[in-house]
PDB file of C-alpha atoms in Angstrom:
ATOM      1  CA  UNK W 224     113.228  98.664 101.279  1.00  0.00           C
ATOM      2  CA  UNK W 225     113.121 102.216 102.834  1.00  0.00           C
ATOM      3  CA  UNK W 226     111.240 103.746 105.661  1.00  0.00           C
ATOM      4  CA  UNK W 227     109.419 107.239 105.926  1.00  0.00           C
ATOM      5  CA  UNK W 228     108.435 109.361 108.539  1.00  0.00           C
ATOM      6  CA  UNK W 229     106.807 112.356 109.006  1.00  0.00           C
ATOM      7  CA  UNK W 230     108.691 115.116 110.643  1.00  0.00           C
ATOM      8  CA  UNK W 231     107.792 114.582 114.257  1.00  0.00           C
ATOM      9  CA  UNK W 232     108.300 111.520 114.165  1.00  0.00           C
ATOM     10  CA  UNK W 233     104.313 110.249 115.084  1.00  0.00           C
ATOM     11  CA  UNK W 234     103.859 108.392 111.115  1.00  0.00           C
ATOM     12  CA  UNK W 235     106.541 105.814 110.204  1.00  0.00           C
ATOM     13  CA  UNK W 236     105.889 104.160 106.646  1.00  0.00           C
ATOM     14  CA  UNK W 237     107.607 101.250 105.559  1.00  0.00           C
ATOM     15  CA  UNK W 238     108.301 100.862 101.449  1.00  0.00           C
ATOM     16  CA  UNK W 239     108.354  97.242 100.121  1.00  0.00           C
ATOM     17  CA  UNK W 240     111.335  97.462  97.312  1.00  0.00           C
ATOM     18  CA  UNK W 241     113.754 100.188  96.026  1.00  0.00           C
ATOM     19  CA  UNK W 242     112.913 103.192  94.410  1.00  0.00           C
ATOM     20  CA  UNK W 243     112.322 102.978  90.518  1.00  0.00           C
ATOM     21  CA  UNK W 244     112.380 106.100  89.384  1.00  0.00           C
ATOM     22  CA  UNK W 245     112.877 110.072  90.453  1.00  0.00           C
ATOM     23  CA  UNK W 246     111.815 113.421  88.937  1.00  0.00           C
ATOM     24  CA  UNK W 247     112.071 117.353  89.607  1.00  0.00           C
ATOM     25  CA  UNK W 248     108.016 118.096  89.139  1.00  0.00           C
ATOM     26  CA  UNK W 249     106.941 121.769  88.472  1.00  0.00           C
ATOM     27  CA  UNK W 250     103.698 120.933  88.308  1.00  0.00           C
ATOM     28  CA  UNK W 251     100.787 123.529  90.168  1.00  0.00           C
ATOM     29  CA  UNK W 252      99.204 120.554  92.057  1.00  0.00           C
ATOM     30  CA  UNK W 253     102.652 119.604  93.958  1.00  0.00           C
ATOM     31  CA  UNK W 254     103.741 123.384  94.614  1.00  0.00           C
ATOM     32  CA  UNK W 255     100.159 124.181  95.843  1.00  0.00           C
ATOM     33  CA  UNK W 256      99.983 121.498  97.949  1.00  0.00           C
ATOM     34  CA  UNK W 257     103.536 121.707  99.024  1.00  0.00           C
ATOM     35  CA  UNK W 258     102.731 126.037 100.046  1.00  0.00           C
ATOM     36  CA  UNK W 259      99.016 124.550 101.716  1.00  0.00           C
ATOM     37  CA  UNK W 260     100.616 122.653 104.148  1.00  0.00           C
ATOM     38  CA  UNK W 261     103.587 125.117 104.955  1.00  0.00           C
ATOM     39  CA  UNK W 262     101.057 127.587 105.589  1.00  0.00           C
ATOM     40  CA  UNK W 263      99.542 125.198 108.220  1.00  0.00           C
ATOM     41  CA  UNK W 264     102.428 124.336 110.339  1.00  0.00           C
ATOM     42  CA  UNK W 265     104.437 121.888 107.813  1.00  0.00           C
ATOM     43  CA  UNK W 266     107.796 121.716 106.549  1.00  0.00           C
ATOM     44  CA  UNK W 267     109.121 124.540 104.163  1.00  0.00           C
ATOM     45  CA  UNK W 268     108.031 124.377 100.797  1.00  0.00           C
ATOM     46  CA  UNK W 269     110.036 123.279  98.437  1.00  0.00           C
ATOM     47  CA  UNK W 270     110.863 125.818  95.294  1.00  0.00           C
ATOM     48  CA  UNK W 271     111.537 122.410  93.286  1.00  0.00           C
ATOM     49  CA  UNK W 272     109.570 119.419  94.332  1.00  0.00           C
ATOM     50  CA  UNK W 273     111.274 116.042  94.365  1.00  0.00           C
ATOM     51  CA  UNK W 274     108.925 112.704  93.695  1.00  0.00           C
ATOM     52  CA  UNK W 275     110.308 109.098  94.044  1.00  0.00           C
ATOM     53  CA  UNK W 276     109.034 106.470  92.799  1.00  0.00           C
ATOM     54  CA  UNK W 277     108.280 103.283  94.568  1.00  0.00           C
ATOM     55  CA  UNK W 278     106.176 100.389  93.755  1.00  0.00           C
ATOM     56  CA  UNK W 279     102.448 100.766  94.946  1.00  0.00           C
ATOM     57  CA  UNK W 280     103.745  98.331  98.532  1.00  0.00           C
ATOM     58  CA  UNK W 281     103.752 100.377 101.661  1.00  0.00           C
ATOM     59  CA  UNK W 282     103.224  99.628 105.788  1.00  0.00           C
ATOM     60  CA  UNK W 283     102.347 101.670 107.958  1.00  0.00           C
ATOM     61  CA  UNK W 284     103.740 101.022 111.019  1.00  0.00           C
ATOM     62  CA  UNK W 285     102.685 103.597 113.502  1.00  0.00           C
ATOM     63  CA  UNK W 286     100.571 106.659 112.941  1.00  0.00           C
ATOM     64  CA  UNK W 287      97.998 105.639 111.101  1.00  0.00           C
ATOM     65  CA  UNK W 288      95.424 107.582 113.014  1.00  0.00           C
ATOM     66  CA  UNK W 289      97.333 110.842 111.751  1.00  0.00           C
ATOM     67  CA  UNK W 290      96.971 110.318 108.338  1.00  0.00           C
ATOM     68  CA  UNK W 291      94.797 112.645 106.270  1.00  0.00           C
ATOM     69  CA  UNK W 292      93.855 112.538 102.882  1.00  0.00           C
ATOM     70  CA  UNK W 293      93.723 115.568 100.503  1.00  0.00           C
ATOM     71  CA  UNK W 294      92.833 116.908  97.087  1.00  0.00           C
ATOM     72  CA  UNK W 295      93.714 120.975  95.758  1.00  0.00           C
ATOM     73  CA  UNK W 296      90.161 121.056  94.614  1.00  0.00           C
ATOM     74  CA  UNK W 297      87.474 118.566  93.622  1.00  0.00           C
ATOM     75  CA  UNK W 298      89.029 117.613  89.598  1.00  0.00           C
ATOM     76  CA  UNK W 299      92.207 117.720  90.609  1.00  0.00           C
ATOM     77  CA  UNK W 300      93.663 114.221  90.277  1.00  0.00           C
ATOM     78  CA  UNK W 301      97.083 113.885  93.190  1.00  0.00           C
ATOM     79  CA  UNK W 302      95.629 112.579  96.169  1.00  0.00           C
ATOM     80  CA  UNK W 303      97.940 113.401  98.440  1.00  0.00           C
ATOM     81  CA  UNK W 304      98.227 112.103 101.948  1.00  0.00           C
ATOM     82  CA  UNK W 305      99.516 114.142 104.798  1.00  0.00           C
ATOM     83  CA  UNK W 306     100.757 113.818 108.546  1.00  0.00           C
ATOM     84  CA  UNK W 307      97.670 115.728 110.286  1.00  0.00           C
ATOM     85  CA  UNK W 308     100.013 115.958 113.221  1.00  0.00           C
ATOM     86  CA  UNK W 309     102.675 118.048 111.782  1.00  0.00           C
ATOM     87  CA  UNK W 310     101.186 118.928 107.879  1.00  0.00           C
ATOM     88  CA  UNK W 311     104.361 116.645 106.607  1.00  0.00           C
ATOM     89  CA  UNK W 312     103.336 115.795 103.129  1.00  0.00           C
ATOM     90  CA  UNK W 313     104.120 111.922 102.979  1.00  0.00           C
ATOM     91  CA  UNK W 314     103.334 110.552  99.539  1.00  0.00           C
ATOM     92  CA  UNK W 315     100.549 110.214  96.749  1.00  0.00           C
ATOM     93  CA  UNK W 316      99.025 108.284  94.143  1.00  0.00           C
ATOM     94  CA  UNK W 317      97.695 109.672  90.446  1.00  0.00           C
ATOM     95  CA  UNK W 318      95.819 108.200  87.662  1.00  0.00           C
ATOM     96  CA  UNK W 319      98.762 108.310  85.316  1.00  0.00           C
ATOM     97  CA  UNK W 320     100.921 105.759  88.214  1.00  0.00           C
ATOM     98  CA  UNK W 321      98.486 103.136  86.678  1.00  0.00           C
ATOM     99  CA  UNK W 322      97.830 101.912  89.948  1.00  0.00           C
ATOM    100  CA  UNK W 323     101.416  99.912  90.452  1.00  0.00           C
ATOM    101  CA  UNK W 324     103.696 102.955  91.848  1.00  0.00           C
ATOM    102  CA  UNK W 325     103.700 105.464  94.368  1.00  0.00           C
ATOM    103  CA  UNK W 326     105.250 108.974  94.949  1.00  0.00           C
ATOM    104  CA  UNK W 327     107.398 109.671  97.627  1.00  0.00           C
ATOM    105  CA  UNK W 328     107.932 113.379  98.968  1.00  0.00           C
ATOM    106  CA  UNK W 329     111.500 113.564  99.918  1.00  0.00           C
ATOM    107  CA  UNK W 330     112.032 116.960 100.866  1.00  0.00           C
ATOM    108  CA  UNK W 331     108.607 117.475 103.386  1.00  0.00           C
ATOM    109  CA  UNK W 332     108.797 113.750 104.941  1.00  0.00           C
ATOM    110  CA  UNK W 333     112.304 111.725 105.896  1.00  0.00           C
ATOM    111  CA  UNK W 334     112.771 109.228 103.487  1.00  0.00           C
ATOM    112  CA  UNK W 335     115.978 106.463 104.202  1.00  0.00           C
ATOM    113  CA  UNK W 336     116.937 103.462 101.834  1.00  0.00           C
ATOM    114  CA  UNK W 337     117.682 100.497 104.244  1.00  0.00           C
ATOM    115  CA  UNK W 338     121.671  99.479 103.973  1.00  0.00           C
ATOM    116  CA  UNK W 339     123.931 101.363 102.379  1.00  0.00           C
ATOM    117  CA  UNK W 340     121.980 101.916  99.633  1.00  0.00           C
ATOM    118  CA  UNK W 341     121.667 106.160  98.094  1.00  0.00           C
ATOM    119  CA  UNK W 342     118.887 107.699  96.182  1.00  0.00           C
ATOM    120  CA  UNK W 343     118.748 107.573  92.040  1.00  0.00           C
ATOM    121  CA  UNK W 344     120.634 110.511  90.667  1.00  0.00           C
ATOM    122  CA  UNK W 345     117.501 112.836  89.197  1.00  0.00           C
ATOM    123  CA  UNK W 346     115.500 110.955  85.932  1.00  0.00           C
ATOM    124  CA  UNK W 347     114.418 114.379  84.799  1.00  0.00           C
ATOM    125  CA  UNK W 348     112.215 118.174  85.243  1.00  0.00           C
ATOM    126  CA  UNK W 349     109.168 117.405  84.396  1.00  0.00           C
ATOM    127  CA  UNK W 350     105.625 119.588  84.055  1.00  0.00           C
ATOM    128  CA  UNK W 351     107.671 122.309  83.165  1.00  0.00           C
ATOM    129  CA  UNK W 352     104.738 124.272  81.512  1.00  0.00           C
ATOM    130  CA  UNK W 353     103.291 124.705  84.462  1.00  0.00           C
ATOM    131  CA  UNK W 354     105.415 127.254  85.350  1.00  0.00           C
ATOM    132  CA  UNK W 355     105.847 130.924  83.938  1.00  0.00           C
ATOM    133  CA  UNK W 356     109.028 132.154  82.395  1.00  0.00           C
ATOM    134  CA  UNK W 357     110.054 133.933  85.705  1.00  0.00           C
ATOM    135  CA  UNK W 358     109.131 130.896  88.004  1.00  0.00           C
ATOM    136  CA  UNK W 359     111.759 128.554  85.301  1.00  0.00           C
ATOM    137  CA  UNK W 360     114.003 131.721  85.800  1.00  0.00           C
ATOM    138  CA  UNK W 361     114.524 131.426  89.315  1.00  0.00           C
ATOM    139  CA  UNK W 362     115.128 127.402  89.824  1.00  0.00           C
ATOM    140  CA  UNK W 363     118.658 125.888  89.684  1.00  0.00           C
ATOM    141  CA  UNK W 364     119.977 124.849  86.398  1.00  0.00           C
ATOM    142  CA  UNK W 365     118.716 120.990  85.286  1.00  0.00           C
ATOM    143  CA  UNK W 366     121.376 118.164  84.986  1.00  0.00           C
ATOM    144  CA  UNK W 367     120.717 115.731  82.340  1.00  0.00           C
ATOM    145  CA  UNK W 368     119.663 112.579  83.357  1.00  0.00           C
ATOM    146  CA  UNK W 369     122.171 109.858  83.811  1.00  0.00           C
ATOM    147  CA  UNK W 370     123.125 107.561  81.200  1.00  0.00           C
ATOM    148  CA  UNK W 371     120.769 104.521  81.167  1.00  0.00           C
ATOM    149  CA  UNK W 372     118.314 105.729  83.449  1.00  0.00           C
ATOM    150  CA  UNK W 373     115.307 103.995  81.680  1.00  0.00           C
ATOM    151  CA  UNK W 374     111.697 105.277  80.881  1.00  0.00           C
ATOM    152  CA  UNK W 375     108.001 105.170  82.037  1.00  0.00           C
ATOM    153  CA  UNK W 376     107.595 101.463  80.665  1.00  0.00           C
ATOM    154  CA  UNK W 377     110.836 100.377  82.399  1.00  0.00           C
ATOM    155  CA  UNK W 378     109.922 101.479  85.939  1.00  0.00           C
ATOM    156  CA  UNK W 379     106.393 100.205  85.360  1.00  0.00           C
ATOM    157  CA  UNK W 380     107.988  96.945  84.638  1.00  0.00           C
ATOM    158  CA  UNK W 381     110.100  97.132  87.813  1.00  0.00           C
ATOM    159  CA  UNK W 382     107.371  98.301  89.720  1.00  0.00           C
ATOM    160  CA  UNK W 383     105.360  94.757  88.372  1.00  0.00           C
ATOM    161  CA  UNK W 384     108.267  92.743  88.879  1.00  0.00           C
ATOM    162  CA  UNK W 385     108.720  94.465  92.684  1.00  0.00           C
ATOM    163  CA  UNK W 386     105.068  93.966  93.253  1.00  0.00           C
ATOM    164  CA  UNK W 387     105.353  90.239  91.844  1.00  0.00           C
ATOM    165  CA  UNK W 388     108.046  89.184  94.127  1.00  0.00           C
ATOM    166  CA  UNK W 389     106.656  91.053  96.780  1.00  0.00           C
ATOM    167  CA  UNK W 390     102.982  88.711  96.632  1.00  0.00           C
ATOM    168  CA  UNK W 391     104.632  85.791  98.284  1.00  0.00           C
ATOM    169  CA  UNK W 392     103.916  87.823 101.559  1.00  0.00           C
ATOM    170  CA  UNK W 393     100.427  88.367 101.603  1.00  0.00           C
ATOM    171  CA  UNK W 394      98.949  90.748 103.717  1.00  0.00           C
ATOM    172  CA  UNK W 395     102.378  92.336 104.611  1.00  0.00           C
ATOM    173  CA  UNK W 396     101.648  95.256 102.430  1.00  0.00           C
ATOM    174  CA  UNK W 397      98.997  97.781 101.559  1.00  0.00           C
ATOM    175  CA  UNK W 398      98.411  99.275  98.236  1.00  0.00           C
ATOM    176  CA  UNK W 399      98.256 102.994  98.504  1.00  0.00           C
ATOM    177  CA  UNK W 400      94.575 103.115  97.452  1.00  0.00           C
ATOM    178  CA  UNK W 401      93.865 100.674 100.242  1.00  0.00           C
ATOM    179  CA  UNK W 402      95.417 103.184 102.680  1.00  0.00           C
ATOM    180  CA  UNK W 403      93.613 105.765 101.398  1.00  0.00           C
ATOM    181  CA  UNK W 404      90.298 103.870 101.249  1.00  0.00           C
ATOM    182  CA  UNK W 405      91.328 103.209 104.827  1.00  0.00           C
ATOM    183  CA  UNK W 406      91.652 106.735 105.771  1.00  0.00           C
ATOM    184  CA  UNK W 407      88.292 107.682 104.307  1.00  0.00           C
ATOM    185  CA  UNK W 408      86.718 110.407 101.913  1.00  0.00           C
ATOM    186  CA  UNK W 409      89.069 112.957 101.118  1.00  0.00           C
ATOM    187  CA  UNK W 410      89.637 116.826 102.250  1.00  0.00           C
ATOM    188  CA  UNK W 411      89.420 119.777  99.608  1.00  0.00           C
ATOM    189  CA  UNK W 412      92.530 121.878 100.298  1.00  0.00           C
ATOM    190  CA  UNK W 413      90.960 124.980  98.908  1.00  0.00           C
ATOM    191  CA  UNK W 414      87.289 124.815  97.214  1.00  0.00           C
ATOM    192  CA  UNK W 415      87.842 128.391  95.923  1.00  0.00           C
ATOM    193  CA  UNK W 416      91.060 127.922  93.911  1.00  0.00           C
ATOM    194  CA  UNK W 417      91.046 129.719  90.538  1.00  0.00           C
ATOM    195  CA  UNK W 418      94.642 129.561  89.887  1.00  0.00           C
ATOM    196  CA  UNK W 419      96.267 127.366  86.982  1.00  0.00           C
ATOM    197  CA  UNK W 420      95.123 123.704  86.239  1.00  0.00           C
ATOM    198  CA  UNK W 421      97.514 120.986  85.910  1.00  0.00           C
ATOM    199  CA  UNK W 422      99.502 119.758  82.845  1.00  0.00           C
ATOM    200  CA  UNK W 423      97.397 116.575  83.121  1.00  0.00           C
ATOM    201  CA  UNK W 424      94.007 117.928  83.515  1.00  0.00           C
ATOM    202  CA  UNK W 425      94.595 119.969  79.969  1.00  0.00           C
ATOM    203  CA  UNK W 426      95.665 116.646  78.805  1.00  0.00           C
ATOM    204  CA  UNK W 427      93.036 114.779  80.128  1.00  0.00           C
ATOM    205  CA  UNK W 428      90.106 117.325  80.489  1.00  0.00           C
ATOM    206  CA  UNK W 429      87.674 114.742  80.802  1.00  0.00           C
ATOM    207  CA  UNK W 430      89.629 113.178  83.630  1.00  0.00           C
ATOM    208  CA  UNK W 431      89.061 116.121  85.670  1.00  0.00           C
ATOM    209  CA  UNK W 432      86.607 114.820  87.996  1.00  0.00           C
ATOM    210  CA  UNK W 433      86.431 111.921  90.850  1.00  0.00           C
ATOM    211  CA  UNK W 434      85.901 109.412  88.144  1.00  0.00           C
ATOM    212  CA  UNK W 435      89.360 108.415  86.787  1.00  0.00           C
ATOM    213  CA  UNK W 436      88.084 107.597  83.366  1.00  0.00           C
ATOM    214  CA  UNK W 437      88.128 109.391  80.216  1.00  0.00           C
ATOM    215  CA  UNK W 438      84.975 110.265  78.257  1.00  0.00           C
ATOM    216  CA  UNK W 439      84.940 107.364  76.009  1.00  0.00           C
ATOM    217  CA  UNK W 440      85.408 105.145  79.085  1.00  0.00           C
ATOM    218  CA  UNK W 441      89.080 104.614  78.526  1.00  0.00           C
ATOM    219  CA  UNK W 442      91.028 104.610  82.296  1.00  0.00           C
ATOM    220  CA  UNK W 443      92.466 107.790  82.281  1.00  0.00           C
ATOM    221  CA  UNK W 444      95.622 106.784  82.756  1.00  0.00           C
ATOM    222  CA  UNK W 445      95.660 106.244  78.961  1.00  0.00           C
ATOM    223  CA  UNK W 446      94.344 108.366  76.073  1.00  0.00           C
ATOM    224  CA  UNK W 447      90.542 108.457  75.145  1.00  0.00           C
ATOM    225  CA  UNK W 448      89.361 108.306  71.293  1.00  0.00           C
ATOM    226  CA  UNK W 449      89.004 112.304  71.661  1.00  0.00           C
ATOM    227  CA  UNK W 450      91.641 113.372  74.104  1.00  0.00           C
ATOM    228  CA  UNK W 451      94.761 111.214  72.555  1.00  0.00           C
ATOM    229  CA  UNK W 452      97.863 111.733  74.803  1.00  0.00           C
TER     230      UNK W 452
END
């Protein structure tokens, strides 16, 4: 279990299970997002952004009237979803979580395990190409990730095994596509941006639209027949 609030204190989330996995993400999506909302009022942005990982099982206890719902730009694929009420970026879900995780934003929201448990030493940098040479320059060196600390498949079997156990108390939790199905049609952070395109979209260019699918059909958060991952 953990609990997340925004910075004011006005959103409080609670998180079903422990945190699976956690990454260093140098992806354009999280740093734009991350600069959008600092520009607005919200918490520093982060040179480095932090996700954790937590199965898809959230609450929200109070707040939920604050909560907004963005995208960079229509084909962009994080939908993010921020604290209106002080532009705290909170957490997000992406085609490639496969539906049974979420992402947790550390280091613009106040995330705390319950007990005395600590957060997962670092599982890795990831999305490192988006970056240029001079951006990698300027970041603190990477530290190899711990011994034993698992892959994809393994935290999306924790996640299902989480979620599983977690199904005995029905209608505790929301999904984070129910939330933001709750909050309603997303926001465009900036219609006009002509700056780089994600890592996943080059992947996945046929995924770059509101339809998660690829262009043979295939969920994008595999590989189509013509865009193999």
């Amino acid at each position: 279990m953990a609990r997340l609030s925004c910075t004011c204190g006005k959103v409080v989330v609670s998180l079903g299970s422990a945190p699976v996995w956690r990454f260093e993400c140098c992806c354009c999506d999280c740093r734009k997002g991350f600069a959008w909302c600092a520009e607005r009022g919200g918490p520093t942005a982060p040179l480095l952004p932090e996700l954790v990982y937590f199965p898809n099982a959230l609450r929200i206890d109070q707040g939920m009237d604050q909560l907004k719902n963005y995208l960079i730009v229509e084909g962009f694929n994080t939908r993010r979803v921020v604290a209106g009420c002080c532009m705290s970026c909170l957490l997000a879900d992406h085609p490639a979580y496969g539906g049974v995780r979420i992402a947790i934003y550390p280091q613009t929201a106040l995330l705390a395990l319950t007990g005395d448990a600590s957060l997962r030493p670092v599982d890795g940098r990831i999305f490192k190409t988006d970056m240029t040479a001079e951006e990698l320059a300027a970041l603190p060196p990477e530290v190899p990730p711990a011994d034993g600390h698992g892959d994809w498949q393994t935290s999306t079997d924790e996640c299902k095994a989480a979620l599983a156990d977690l199904a005995a108390a029905p209608g505790k939790y929301l999904t984070v596509q129910n939330l933001i199905d709750h909050i309603g049609k997303h926001e465009v952070m900036d219609p006009s941006h002509d700056g780089p395109s994600t890592f996943w979209n080059k992947r996945h260019p046929c995924a770059a639209s509101s339809v998660l699918v690829c262009c043979d059909g295939t969920p994008s958060v595999g590989a189509c027949s013509k865009h193999p991952q």
